[in-house]
Coordinates of C-alpha atoms in Angstrom, one line a residue:
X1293 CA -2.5 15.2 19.4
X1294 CA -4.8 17.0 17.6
X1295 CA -2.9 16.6 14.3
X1296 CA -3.1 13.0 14.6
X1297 CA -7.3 13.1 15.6
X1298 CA -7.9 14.8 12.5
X1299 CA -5.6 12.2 10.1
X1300 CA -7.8 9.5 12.4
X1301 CA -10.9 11.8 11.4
X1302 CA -9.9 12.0 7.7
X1303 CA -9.6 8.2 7.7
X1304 CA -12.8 7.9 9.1
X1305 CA -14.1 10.0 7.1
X1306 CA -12.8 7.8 3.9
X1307 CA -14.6 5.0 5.3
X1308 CA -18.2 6.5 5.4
X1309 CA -17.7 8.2 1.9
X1310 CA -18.5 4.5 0.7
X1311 CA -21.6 3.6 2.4
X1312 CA -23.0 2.4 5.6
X1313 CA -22.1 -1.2 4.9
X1314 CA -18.2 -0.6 3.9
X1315 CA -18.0 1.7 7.2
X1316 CA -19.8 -1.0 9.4
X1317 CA -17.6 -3.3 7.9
X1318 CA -14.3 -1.3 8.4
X1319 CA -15.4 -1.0 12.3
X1320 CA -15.7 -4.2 12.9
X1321 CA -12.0 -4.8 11.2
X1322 CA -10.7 -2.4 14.0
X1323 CA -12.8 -4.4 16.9
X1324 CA -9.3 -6.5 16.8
X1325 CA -7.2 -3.8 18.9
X1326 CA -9.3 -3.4 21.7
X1327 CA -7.0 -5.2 23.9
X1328 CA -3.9 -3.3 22.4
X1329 CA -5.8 -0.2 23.2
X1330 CA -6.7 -1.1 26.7
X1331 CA -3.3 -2.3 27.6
X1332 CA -1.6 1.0 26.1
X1333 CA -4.4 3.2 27.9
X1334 CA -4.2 1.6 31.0
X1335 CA -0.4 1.7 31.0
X1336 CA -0.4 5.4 30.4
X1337 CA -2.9 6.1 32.8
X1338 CA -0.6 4.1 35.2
X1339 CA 2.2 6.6 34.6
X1340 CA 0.4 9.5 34.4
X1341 CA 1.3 10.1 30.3
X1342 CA -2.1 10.7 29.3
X1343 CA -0.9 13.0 26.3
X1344 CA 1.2 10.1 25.1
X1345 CA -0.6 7.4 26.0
X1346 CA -3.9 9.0 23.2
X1347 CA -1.3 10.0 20.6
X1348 CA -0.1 6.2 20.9
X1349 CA -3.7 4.7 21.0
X1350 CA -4.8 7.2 17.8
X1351 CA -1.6 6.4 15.9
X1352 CA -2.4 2.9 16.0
X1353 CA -5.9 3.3 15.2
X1354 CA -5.1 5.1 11.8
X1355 CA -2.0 3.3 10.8
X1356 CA -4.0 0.0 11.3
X1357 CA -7.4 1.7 9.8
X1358 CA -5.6 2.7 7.0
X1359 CA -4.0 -0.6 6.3
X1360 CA -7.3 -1.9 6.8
X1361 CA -8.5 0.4 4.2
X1362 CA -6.3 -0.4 1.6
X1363 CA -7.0 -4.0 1.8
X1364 CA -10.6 -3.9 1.4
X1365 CA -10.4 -1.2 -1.4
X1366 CA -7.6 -2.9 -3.7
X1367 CA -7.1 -5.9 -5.4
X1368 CA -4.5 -8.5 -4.4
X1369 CA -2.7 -8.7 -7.3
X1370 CA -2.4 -4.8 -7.8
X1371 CA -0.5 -4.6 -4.1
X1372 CA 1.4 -7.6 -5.0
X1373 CA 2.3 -5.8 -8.1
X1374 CA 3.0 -2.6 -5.9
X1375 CA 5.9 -4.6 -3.8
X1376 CA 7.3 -6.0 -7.1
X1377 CA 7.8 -3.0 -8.3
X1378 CA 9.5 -1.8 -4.8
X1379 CA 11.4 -5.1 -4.4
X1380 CA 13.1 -5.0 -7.9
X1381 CA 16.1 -3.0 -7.3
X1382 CA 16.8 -5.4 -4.3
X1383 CA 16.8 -8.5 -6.7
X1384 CA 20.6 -7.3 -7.5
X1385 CA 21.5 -8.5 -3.7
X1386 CA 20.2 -11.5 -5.0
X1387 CA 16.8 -11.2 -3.4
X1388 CA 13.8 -12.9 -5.2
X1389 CA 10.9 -10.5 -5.0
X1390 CA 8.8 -13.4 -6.1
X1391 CA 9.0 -15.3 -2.9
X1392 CA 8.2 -12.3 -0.8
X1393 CA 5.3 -11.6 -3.5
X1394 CA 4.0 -15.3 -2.8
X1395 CA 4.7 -14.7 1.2
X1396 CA 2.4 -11.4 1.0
X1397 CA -0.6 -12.7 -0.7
X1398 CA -0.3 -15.8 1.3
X1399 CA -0.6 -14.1 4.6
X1400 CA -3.5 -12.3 3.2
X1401 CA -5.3 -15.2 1.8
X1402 CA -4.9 -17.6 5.0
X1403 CA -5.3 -15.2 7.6
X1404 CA -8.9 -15.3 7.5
X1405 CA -8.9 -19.2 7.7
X1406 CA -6.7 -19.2 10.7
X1407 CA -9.2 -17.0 12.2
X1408 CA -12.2 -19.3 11.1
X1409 CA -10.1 -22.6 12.6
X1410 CA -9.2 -21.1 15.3
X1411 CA -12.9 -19.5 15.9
X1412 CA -14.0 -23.6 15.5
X1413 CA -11.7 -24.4 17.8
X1414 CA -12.7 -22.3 20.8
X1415 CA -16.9 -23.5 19.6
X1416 CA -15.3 -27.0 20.2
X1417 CA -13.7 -26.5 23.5
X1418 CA -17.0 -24.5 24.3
X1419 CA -18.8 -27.8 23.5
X1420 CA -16.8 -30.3 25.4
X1421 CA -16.3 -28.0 28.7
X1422 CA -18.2 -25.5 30.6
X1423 CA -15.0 -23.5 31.0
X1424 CA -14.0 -20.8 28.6
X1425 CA -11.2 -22.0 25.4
X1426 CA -7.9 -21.8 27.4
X1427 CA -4.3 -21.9 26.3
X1428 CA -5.0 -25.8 25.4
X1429 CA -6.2 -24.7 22.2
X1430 CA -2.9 -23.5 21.2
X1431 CA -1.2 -26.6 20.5
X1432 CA -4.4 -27.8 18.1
X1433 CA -4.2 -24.9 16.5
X1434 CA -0.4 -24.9 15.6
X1435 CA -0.7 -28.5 14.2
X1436 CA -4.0 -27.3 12.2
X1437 CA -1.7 -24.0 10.9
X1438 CA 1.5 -26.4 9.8
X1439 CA -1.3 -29.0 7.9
X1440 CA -2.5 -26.4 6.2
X1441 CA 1.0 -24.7 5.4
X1442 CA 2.1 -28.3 4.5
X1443 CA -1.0 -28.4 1.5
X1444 CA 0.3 -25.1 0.4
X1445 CA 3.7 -25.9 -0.1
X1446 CA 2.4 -29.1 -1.9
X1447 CA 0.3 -27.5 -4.1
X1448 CA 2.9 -24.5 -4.8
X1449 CA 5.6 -27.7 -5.7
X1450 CA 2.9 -29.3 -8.1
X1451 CA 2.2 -26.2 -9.7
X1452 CA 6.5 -25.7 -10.5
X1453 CA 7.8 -23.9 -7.0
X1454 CA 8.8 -20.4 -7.1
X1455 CA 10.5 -20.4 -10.0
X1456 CA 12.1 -16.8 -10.8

């Protein structure tokens, strides 16, 4: 455990060497595992695995805080030249690295609208009812997610497919 509290240290630690503003913002990134890290902690407090249970809760912190970290430090294209480079020898099994190099950035890119629709949303369900955004939101939000990935796949068609 302590092995793994000083890798978590050392990756806080490349988070502050930035500034106050990149560490702040890093933080907030990592608000998103809360209730991973509750339902871990509580589970191995249930069964009495309290060694486990931290090395569990600090592995995912750093894996995820390191991830976190190399998306706000690097450009998109550079990781998306990254996993070309990794993907090529796979393109002989007949595997287009292209379409997974398209799949990546996508999933970077529209993450944080999903997040913003689904944010407005919950603000309209909060608007129309005095009861928190339930599971009613879900369906909404799917049909918001496949409009959205139906614009992408028309634009990627105008612009000549995934040609490779």
């Amino acid at each position: 455990l302590w092995l793994l509290l000083s890798v978590f240290a050392f990756v806080m630690l490349t988070y502050v060497l930035p500034g106050k503003v990149f560490f702040v913002n890093g933080l907030r990134q990592l608000k998103m595992l809360w209730p991973f890290i509750l339902i871990v902690g509580v589970w191995h407090i249930w069964i009495g695995s309290f060694f486990e249970g931290g090395a569990i809760v600090v592995r995912l912190l750093s894996a995820v805080a390191l991830a976190n970290l190399v998306t706000m430090t690097t450009k998109l294209s550079d990781m998306i030249d990254v996993v070309s480079v990794i993907l090529r020898p796979l393109h002989a099994l007949g595997l287009k690295p292209k379409i997974i190099e398209i799949a990546i950035a996508l999933v970077i890119r529209l993450t944080p609208v999903l997040v913003s629709k689904g944010s407005q949303l919950s603000d309209a369900w909060r608007a129309r009812s005095k009861r928190a955004p339930s599971w009613r939101i879900i369906l909404p939000f799917t049909v918001l997610a496949l409009d959205d990935a139906d614009h992408v796949a028309d634009a990627l068609k105008a612009r000549g497919g995934l040609e490779s």
